[in-house]
PDB file of C-alpha atoms in Angstrom:
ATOM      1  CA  UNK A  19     165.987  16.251 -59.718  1.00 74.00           C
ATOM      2  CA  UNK A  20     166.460  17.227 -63.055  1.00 84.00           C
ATOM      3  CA  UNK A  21     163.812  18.854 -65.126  1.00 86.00           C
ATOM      4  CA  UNK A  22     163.612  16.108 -67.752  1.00 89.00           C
ATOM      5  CA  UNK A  23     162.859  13.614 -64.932  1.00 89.00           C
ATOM      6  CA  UNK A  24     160.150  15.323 -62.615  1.00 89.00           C
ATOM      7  CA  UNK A  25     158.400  15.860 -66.757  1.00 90.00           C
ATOM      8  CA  UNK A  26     158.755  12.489 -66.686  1.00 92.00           C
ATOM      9  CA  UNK A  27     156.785  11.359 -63.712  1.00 92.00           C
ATOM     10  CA  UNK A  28     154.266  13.968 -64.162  1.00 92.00           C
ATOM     11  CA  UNK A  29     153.649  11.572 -67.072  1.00 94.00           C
ATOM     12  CA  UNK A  30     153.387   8.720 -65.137  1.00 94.00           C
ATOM     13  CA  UNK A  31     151.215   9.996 -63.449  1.00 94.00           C
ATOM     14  CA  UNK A  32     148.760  11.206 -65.714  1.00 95.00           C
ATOM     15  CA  UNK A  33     149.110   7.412 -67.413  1.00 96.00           C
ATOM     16  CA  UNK A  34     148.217   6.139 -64.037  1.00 95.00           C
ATOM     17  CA  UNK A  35     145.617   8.150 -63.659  1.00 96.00           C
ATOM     18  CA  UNK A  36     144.420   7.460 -67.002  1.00 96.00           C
ATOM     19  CA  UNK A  37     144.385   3.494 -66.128  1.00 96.00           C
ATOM     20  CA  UNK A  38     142.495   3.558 -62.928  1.00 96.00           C
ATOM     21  CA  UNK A  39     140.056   5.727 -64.404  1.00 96.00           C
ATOM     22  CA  UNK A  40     139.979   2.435 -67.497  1.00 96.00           C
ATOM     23  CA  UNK A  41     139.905   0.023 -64.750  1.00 96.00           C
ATOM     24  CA  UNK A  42     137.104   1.939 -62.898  1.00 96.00           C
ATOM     25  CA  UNK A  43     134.837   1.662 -65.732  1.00 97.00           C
ATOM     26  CA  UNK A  44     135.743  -1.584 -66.289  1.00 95.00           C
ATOM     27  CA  UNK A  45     134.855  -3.023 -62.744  1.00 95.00           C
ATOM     28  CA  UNK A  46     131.514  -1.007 -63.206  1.00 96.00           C
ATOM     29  CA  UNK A  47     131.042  -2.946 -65.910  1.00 94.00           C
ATOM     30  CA  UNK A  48     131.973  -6.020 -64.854  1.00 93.00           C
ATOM     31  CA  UNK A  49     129.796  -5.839 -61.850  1.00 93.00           C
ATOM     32  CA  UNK A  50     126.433  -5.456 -64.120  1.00 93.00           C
ATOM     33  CA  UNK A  51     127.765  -8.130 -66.022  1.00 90.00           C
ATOM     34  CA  UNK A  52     127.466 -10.258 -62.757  1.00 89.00           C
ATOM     35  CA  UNK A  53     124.662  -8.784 -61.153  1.00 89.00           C
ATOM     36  CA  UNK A  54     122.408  -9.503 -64.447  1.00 88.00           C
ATOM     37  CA  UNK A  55     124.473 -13.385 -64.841  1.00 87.00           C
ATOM     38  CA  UNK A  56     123.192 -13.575 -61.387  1.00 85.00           C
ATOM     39  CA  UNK A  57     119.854 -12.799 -61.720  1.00 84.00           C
ATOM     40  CA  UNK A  58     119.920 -14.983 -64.419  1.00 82.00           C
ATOM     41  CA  UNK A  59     121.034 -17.844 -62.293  1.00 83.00           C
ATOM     42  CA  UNK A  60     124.392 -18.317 -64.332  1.00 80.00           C
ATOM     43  CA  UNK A  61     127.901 -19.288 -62.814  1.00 75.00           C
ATOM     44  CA  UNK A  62     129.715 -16.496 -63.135  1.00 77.00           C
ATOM     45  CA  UNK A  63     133.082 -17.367 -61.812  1.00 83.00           C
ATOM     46  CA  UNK A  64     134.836 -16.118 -65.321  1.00 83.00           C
ATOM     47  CA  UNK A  65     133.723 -13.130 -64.815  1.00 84.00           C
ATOM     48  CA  UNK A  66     134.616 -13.179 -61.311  1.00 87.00           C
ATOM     49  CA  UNK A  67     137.818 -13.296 -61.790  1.00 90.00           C
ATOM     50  CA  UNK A  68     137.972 -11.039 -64.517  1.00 91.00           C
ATOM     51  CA  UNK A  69     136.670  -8.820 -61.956  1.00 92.00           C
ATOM     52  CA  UNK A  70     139.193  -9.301 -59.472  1.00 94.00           C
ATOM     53  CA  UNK A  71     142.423  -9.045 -61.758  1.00 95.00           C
ATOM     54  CA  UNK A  72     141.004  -5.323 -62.740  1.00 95.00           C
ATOM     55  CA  UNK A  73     140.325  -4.702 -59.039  1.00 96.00           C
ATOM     56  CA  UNK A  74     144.350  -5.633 -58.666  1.00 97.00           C
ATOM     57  CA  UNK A  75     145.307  -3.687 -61.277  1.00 96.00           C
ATOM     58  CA  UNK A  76     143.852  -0.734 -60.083  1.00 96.00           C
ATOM     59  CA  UNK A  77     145.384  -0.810 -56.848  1.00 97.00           C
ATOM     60  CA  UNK A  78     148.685  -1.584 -58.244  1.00 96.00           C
ATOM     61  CA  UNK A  79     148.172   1.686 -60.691  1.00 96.00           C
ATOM     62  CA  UNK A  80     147.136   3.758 -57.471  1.00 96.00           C
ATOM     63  CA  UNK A  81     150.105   2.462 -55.295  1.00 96.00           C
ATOM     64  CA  UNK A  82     152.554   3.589 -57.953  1.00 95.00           C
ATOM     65  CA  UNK A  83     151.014   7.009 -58.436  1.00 95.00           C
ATOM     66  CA  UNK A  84     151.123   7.437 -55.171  1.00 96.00           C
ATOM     67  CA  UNK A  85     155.011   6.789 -54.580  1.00 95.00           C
ATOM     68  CA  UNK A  86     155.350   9.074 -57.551  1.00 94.00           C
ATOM     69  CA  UNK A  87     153.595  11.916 -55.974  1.00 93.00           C
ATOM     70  CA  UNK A  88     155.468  11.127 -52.891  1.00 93.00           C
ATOM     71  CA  UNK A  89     159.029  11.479 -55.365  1.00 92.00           C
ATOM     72  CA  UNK A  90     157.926  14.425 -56.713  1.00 89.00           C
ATOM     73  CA  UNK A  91     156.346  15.963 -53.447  1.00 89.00           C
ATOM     74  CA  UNK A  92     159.842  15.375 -51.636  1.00 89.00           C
ATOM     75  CA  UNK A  93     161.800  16.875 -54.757  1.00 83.00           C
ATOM     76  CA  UNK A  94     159.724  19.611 -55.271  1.00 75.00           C
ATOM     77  CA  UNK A  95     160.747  20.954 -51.234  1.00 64.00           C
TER      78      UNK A  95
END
């Protein structure tokens, strides 16, 4: 692997990281959001799904750094 490219998904990485930490604070927020809606006695099915379309997106960020770690891990043997 050339030098330019394992620079490159160091990158990606850091982005990814850099995006679940975003969609961790996000969900956080989200869920007070819902917890005080609730407590409120307000349908909250907006933010519900707002909720769930971060919780996607974060697992989609982790499963690509992950296959990037594993690229780099096997490239760096």
């Amino acid at each position: 692997m050339s030098d330019q490219k394992f620079g490159d998904l160091l990158i990606q990485v850091q982005a990814a990281e850099i995006e679940i930490t975003r969609c961790d604070a996000t969900i956080r927020t989200l869920w007070t959001e819902l917890r005080r809606l609730a407590r409120l006695g307000i349908a909250a099915s907006t933010e519900y799904q707002h909720l769930i379309e971060v919780e996607n997106e974060r697992q989609r960020r982790i499963s690509l750094r992950e296959r990037i770690r594993a690229t780099l891990a096997s490239a760096s043997k």
